[in-house]
Short mmCIF file of C-alpha atoms in Angstrom, two decimals:
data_model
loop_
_atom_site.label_atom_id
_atom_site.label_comp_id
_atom_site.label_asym_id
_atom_site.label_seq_id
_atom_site.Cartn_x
_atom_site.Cartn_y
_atom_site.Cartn_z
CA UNK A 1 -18.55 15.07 27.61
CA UNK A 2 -14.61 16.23 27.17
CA UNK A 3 -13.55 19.19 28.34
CA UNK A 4 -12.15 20.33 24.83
CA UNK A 5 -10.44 23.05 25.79
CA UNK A 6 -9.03 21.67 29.00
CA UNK A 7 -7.60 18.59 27.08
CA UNK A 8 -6.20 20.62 24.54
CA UNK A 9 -3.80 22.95 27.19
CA UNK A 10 -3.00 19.75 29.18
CA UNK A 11 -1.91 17.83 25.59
CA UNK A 12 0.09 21.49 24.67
CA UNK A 13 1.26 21.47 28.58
CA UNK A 14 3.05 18.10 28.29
CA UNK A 15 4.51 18.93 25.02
CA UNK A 16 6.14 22.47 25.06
CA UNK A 17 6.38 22.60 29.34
CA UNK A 18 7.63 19.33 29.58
CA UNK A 19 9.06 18.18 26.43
CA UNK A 20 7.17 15.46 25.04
CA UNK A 21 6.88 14.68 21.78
CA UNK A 22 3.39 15.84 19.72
CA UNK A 23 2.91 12.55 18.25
CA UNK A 24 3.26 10.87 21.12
CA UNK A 25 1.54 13.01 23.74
CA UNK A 26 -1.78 13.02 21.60
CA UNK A 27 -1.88 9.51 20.62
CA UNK A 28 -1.85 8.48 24.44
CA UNK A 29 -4.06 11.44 25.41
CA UNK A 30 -6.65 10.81 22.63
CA UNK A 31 -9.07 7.53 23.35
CA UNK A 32 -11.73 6.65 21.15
CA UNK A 33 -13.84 7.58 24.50
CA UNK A 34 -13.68 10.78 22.89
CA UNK A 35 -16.02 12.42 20.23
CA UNK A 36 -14.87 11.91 16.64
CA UNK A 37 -15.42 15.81 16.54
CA UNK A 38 -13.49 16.51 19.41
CA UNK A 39 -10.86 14.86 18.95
CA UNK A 40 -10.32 16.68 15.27
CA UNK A 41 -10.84 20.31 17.00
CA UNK A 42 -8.29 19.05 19.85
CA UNK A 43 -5.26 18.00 17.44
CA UNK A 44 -6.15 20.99 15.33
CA UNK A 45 -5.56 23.02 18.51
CA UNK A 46 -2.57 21.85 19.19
CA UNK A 47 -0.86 21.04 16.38
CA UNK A 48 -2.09 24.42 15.32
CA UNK A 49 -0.51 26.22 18.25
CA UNK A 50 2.82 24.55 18.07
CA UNK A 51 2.87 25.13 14.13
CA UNK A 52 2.50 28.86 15.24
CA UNK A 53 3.51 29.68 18.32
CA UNK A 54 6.46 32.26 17.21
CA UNK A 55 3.92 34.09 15.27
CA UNK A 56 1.58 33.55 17.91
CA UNK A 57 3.99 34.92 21.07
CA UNK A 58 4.99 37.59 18.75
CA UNK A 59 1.50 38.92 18.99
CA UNK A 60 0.81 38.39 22.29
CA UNK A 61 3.74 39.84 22.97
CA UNK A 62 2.00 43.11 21.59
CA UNK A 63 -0.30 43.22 23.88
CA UNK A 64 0.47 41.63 26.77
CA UNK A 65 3.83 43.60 28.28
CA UNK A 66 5.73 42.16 30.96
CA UNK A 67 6.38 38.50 31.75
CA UNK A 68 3.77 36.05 31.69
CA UNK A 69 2.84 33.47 34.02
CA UNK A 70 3.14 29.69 32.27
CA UNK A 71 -0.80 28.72 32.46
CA UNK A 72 -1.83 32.70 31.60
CA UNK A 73 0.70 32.77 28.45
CA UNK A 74 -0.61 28.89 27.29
CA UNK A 75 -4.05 30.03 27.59
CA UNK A 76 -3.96 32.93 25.18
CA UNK A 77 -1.46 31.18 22.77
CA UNK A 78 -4.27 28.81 22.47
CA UNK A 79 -6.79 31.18 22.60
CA UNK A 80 -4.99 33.74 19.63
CA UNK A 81 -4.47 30.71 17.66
CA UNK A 82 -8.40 30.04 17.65
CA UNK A 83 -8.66 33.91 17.02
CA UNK A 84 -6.62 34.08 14.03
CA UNK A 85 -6.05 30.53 12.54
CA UNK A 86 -9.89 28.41 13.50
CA UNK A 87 -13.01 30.01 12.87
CA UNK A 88 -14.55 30.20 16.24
CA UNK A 89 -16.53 33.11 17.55
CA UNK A 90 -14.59 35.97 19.51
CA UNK A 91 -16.83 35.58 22.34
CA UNK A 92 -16.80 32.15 22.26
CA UNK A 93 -12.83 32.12 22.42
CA UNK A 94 -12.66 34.95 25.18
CA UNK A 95 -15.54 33.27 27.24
CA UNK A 96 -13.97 29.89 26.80
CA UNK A 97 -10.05 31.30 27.99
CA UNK A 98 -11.68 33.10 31.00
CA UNK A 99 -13.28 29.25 31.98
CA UNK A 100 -10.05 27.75 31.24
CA UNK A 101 -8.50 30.40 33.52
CA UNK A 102 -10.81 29.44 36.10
CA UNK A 103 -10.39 25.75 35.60
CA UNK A 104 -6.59 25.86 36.07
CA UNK A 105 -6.60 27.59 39.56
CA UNK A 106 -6.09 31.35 37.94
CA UNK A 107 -9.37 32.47 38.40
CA UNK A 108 -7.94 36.06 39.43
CA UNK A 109 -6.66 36.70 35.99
CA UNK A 110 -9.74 35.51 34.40
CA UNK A 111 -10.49 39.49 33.40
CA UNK A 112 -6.78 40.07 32.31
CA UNK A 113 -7.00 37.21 29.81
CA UNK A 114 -10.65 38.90 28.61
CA UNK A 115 -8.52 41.95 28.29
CA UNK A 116 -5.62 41.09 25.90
CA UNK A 117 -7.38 39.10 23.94
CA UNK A 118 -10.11 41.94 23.33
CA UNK A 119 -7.38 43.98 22.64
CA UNK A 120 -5.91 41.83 19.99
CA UNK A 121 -9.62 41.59 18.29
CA UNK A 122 -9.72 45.24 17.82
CA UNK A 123 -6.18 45.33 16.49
CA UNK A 124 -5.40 42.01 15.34
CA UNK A 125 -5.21 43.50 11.13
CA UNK A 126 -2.55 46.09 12.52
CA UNK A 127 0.56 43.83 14.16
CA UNK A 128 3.30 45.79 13.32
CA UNK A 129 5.94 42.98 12.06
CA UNK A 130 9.41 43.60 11.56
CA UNK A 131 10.85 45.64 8.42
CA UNK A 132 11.44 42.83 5.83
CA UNK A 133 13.81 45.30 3.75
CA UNK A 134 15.88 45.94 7.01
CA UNK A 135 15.57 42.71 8.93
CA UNK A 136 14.76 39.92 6.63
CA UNK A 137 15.40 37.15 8.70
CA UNK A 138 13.75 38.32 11.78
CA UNK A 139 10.22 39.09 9.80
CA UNK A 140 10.24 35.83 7.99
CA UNK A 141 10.93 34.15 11.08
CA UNK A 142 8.18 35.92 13.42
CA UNK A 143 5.91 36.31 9.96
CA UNK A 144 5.62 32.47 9.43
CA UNK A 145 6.72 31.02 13.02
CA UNK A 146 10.07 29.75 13.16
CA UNK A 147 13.43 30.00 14.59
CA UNK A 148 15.60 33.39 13.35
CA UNK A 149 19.08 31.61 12.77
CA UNK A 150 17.26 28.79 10.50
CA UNK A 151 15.23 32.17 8.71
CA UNK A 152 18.73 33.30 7.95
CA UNK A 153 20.23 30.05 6.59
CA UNK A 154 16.73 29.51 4.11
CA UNK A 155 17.94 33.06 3.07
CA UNK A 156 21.40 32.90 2.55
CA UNK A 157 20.80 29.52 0.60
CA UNK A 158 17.90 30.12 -1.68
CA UNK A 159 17.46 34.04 -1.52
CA UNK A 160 14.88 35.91 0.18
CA UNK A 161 11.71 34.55 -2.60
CA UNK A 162 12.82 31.07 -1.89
CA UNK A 163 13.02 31.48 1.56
CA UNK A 164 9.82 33.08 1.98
CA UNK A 165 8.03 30.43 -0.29
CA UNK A 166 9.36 27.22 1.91
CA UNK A 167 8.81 28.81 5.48
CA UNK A 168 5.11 30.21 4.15
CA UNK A 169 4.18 26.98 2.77
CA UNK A 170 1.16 24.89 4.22
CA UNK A 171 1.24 21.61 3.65
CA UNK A 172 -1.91 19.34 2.75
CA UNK A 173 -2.09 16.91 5.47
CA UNK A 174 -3.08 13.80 4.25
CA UNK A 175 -2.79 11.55 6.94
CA UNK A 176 -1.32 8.50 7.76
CA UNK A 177 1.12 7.12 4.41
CA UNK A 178 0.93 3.03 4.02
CA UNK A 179 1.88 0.70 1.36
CA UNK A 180 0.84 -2.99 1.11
CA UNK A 181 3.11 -6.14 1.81
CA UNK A 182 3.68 -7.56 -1.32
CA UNK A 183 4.39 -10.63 0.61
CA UNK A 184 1.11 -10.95 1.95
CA UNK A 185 -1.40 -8.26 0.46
CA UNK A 186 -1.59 -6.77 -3.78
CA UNK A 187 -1.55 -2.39 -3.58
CA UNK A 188 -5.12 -3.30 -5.21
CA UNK A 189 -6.77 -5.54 -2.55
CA UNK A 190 -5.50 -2.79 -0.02
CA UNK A 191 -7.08 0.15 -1.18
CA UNK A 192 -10.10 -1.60 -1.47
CA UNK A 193 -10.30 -2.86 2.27
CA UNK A 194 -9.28 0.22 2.94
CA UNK A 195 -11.95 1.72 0.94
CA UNK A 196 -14.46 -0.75 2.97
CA UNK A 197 -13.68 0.35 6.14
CA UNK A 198 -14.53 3.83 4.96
CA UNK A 199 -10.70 5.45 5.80
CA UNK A 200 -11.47 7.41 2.37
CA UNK A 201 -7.60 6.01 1.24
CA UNK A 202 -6.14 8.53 -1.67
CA UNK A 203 -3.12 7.38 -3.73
CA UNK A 204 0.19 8.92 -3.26
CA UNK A 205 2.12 11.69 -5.28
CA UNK A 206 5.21 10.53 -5.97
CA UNK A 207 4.15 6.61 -6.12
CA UNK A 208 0.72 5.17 -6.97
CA UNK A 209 1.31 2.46 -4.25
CA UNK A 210 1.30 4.58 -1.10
CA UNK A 211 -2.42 5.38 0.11
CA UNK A 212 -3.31 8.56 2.57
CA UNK A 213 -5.82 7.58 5.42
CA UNK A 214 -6.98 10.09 7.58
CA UNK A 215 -6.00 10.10 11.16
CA UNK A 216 -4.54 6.83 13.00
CA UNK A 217 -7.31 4.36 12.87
CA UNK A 218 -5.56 2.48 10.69
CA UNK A 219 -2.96 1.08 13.24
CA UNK A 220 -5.57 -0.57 15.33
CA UNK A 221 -7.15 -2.38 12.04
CA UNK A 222 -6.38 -6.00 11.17
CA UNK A 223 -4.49 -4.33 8.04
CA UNK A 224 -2.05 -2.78 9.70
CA UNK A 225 -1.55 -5.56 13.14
CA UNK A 226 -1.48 -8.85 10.60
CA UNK A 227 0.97 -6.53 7.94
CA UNK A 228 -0.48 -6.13 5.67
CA UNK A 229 0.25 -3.07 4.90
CA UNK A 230 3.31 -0.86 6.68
CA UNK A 231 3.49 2.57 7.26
CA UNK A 232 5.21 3.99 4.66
CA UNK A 233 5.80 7.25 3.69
CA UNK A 234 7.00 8.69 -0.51
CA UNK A 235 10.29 9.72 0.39
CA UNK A 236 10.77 6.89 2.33
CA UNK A 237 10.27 4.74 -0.58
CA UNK A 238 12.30 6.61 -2.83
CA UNK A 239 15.11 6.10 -0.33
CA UNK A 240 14.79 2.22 -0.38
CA UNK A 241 14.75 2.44 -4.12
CA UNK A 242 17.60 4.55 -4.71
CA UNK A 243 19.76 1.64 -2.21
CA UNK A 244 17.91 -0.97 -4.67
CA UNK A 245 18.59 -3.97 -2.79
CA UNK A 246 19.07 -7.55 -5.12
CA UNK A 247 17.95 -11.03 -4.04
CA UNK A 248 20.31 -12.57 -2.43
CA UNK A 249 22.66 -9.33 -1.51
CA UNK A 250 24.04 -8.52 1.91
CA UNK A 251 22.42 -5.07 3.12
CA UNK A 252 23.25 -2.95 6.60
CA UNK A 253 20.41 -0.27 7.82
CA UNK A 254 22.68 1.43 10.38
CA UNK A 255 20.25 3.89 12.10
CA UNK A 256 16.74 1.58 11.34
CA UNK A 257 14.71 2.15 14.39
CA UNK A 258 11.80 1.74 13.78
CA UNK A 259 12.22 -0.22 10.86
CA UNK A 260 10.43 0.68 8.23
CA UNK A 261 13.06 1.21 5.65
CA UNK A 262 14.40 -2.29 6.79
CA UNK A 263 11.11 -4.14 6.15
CA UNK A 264 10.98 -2.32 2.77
CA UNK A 265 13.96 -3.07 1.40
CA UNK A 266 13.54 -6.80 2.67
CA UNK A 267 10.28 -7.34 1.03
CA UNK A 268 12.12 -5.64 -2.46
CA UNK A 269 14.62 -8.57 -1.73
CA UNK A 270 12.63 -11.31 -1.15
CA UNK A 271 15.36 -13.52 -0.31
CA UNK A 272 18.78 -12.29 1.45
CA UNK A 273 20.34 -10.47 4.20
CA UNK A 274 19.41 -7.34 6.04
CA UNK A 275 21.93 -6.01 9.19
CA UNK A 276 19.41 -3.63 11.26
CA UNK A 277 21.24 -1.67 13.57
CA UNK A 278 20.18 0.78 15.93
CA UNK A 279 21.80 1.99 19.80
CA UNK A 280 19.11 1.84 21.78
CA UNK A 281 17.77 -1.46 22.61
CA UNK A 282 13.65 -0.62 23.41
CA UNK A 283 13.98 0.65 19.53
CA UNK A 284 15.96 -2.35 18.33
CA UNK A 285 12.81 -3.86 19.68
CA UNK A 286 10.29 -1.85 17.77
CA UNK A 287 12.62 -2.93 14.78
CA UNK A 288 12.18 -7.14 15.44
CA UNK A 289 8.41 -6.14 15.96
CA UNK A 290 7.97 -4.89 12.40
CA UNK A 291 9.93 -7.24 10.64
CA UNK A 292 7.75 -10.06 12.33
CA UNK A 293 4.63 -8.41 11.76
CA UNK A 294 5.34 -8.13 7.77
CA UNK A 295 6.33 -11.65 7.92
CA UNK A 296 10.47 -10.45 6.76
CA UNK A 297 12.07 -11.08 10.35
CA UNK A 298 14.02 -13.91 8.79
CA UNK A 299 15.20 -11.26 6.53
CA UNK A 300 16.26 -8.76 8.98
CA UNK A 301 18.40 -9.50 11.83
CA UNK A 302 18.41 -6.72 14.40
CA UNK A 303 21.50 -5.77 16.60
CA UNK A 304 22.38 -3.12 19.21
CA UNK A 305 25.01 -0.86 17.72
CA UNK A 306 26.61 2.54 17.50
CA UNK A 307 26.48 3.43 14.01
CA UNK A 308 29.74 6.17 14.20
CA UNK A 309 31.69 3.37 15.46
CA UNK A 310 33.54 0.57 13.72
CA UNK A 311 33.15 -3.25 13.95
CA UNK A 312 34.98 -5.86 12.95
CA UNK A 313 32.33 -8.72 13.42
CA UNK A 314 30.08 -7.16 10.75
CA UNK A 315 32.04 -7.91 7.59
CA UNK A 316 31.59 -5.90 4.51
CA UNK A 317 27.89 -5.05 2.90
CA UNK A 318 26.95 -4.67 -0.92
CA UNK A 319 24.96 -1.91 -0.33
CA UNK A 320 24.85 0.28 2.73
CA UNK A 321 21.77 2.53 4.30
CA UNK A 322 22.87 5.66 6.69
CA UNK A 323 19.98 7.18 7.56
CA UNK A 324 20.96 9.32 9.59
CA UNK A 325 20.02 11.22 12.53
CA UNK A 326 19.06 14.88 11.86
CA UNK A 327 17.03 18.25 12.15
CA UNK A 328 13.92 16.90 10.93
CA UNK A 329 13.23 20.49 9.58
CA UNK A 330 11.64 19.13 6.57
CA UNK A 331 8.71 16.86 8.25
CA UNK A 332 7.49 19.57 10.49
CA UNK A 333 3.97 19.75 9.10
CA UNK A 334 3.57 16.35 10.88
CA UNK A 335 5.67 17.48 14.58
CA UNK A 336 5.64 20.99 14.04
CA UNK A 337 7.01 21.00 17.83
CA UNK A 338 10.60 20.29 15.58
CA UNK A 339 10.66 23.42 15.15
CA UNK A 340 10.57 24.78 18.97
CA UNK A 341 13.66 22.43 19.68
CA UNK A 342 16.34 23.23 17.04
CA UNK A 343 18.99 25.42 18.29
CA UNK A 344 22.49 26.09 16.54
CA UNK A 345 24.05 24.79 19.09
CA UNK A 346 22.14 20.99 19.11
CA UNK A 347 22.17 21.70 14.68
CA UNK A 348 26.10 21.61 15.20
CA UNK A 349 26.93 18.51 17.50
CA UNK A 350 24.15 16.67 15.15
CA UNK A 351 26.16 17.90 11.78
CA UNK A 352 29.10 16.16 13.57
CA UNK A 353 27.73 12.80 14.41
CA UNK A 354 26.35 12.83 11.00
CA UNK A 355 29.75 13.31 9.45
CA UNK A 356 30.89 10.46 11.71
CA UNK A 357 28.37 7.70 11.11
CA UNK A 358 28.90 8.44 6.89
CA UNK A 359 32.80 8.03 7.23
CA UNK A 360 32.12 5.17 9.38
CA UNK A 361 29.47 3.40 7.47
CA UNK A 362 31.85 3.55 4.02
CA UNK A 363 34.32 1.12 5.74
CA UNK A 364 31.58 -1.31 5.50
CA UNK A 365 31.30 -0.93 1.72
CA UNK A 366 32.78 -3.64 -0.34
CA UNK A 367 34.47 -2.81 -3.59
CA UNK A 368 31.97 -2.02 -6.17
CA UNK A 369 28.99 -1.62 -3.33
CA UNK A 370 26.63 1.34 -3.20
CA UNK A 371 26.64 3.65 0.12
CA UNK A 372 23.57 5.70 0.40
CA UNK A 373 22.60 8.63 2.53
CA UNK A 374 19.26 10.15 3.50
CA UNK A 375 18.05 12.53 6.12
CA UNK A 376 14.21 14.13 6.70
CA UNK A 377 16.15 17.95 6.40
CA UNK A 378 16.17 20.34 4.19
CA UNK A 379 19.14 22.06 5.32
CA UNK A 380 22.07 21.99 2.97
CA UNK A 381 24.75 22.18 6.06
CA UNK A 382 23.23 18.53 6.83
CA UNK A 383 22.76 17.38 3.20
CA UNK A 384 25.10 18.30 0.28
CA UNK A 385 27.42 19.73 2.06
CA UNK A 386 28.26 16.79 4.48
CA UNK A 387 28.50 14.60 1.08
CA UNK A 388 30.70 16.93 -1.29
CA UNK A 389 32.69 16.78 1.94
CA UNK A 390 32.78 13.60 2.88
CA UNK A 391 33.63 12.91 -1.19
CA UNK A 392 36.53 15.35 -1.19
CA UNK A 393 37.64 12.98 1.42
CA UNK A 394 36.79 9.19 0.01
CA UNK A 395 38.21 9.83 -3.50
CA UNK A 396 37.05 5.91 -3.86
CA UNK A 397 33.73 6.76 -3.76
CA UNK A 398 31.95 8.38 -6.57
CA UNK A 399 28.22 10.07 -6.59
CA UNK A 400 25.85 8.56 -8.63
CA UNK A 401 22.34 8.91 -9.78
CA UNK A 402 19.83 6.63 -9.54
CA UNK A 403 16.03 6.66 -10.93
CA UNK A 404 13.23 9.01 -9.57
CA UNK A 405 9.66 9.51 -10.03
CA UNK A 406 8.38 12.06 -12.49
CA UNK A 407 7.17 14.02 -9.48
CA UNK A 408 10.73 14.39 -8.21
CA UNK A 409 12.44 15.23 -11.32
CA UNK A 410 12.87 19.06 -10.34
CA UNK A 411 14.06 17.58 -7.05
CA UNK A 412 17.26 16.07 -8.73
CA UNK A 413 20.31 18.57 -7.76
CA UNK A 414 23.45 18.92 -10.39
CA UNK A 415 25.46 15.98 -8.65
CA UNK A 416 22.70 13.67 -9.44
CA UNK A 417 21.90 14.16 -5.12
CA UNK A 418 18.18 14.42 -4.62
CA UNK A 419 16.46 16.89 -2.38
CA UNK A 420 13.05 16.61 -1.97
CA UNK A 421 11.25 20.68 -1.01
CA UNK A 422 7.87 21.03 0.42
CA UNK A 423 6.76 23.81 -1.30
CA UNK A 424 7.85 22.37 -4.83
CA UNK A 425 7.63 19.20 -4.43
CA UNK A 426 3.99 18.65 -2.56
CA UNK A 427 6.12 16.17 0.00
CA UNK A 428 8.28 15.98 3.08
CA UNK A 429 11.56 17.70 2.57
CA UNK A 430 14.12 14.64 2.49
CA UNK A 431 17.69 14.25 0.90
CA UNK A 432 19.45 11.54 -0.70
CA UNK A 433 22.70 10.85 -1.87
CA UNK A 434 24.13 7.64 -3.54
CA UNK A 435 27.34 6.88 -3.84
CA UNK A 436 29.11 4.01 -5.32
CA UNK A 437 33.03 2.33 -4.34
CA UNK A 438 34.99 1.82 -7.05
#
């Protein structure tokens, strides 16, 4: 029988002590050796924990003076989490922290770990949290768990009610996004294998196409290893629409790793030309490996290179893709450990590279072609602000709108951009911006 516990502090271990990634960590540390149950409490744990863990040290912090050994301050971050956020017992939680204590060679502290977290029972309803009149960026940010500077950017761009709503917001997990391959599978044949094998689908938002499946069975299912179907989430969608590739056009995905955008867009084509390009060859790689899967890798022809820099050999593109590398702050109900990365100082090299790889991507643009960008932010400094600049500067370029769900109509901004909210839009917070050259 697992060790529940134990598993979940040595998953949260690799991830915040030695910066893995969430998604990553669990899928390797999770084997189907493990209880269905168990492996649900376990992800909830963590994910849980990392989702919270400003909040949660916050608390702690309340209670616990002093500095805090590693293991002793992981323990009761997971252990307040189950306290406050998981309905498990008190004695259950404090019984199960003193084992884990035990377990991971601090055995000695076993009754101080009892201690604080008895003390944040009795006292849990009376945190005192910062003054939201006279520090409104600090309580939002300890309130609902994340960093202070981003707390007072959400403020300072949407006002302290807007703010509040998008870093309070909880989103409904709905699992694993896919969409069948037209090429070899109808959206109707998919939900009912999918149906079949009892992954409970449910159809998307924004597009009727995408199904939700719980968890990640699905990428060890025939479905998903013969393609037919690809992971594939709304926005995602929306941003291979708003390129709208043509048979027989000439299309470059600068940043594609791991492809999914490409293999999209190639299977909206049917017949034509799609440049993948990526800098790191193990995800070039991953791109080849999903174009062949879906059956498009004659298609999409992946190469190794840096999208900020210029090259001849590529030629000029009807449409261009710059997806672009960014914050990620608006897909953090999915790697809430996003959030314990970001600093301002990471947030202003990346606003950089991002202005780089858009003025270097529009040299590829023939005359007449469409340039679009996209990011998985919700931060204006990395959306509409890098393209009003980056317009200001290309007076050949023009914005332009293009056509959106009726889910994402309050989504479209006064420049025709789109910008895709969490808390409004039931969705991942993405931005896109399409631009044409005259």
């Amino acid at each position: 029988m697992t060790d529940v516990r134990l598993k979940a502090y040595e998953i949260f271990e690799s991830i915040v002590r030695r910066g893995g990634y969430s998604n990553l960590v669990m899928s390797s540390a999770l084997s189907q050796d493990i209880y269905v149950a168990d492996r649900a409490f376990i992800t909830a744990l963590v994910y849980g924990t990392l989702d919270k863990l400003i909040n949660l040290d916050y608390i702690i912090s309340c209670f616990a003076k002093g500095r805090l050994q590693p293991r002793i301050q992981d323990i009761l971050r997971l252990s307040v989490y189950q306290l406050l956020y998981m309905q498990v017992p008190d004695y259950t939680v404090c019984d199960e922290a003193a084992k884990l204590a035990v377990k991971l060679g601090k055995g000695a502290l076993k009754g101080y770990v009892n201690g604080v977290l008895r003390s944040i029972i009795r006292n849990k309803d009376a945190v005192a949290y910062p003054d939201r009149q006279k520090e409104p960026a600090r309580y939002l940010s300890v309130r609902y768990s994340w960093p202070e500077f981003f707390t007072d950017e959400m403020i300072k761009h949407y006002g302290f009610d807007g703010a509040e709503s998008f870093l309070a917001y909880e989103p409904e997990l709905q699992g694993t996004a896919v969409k069948a391959n037209p090429l070899k599978c109808t959206d109707a044949a998919l939900f009912e294998r999918l149906t079949e094998k009892n992954m409970k689908p449910q159809r998307g938002r924004l597009y009727q196409d995408i199904c939700y499946v719980k968890g990640n069975r699905i990428f060890k299912d025939e479905l998903f290893t013969k393609g037919f179907c690809s992971v594939q989430s709304e926005p995602s969608v929306l941003v291979c629409k708003a390129v709208d590739p043509r048979p027989g056009e000439r299309i470059l995905d600068c940043c594609a790793a791991p492809g999914g955008k490409s293999v999209c867009m190639a299977q909206m084509m049917g017949k034509g030309e799609i440049i993948a390009c990526d800098t790191h060859e193990h995800r070039c790689e991953l791109i080849r490996a999903n174009a062949k899967r879906c059956g498009v890798d004659e298609l999409v022809h992946t190469i190794l290179a840096d999208a900020s820099v210029y090259r001849t050999d590529l030629g000029s593109f009807d449409r261009v893709l710059a997806d672009v590398p960014c914050s990620g702050l608006g897909v953090t109900g999915t790697k809430p450990d996003i959030k314990l990365a970001v600093t301002k100082e990471k947030l202003a090299v990346l606003e950089n590279l991002q202005r780089s790889i858009l003025d270097n991507c529009s040299r590829y643009v023939r005359n007449g072609g469409v340039l679009v960008y996209s990011t998985c932010t919700v931060r204006p400094e990395e959306n509409r602000l890098i393209v009003n600049g980056f317009l200001e500067q290309h007076k050949d370029f023009i914005a332009e709108s293009f056509e959106v769900p009726a889910g994402a109509a309050s989504a479209v901004t006064p420049e025709g951009f789109v910008q895709l909210l969490p808390f409004r839009d039931n969705t991942y917070g993405f931005f896109i911006a399409r631009m044409r050259k005259a």
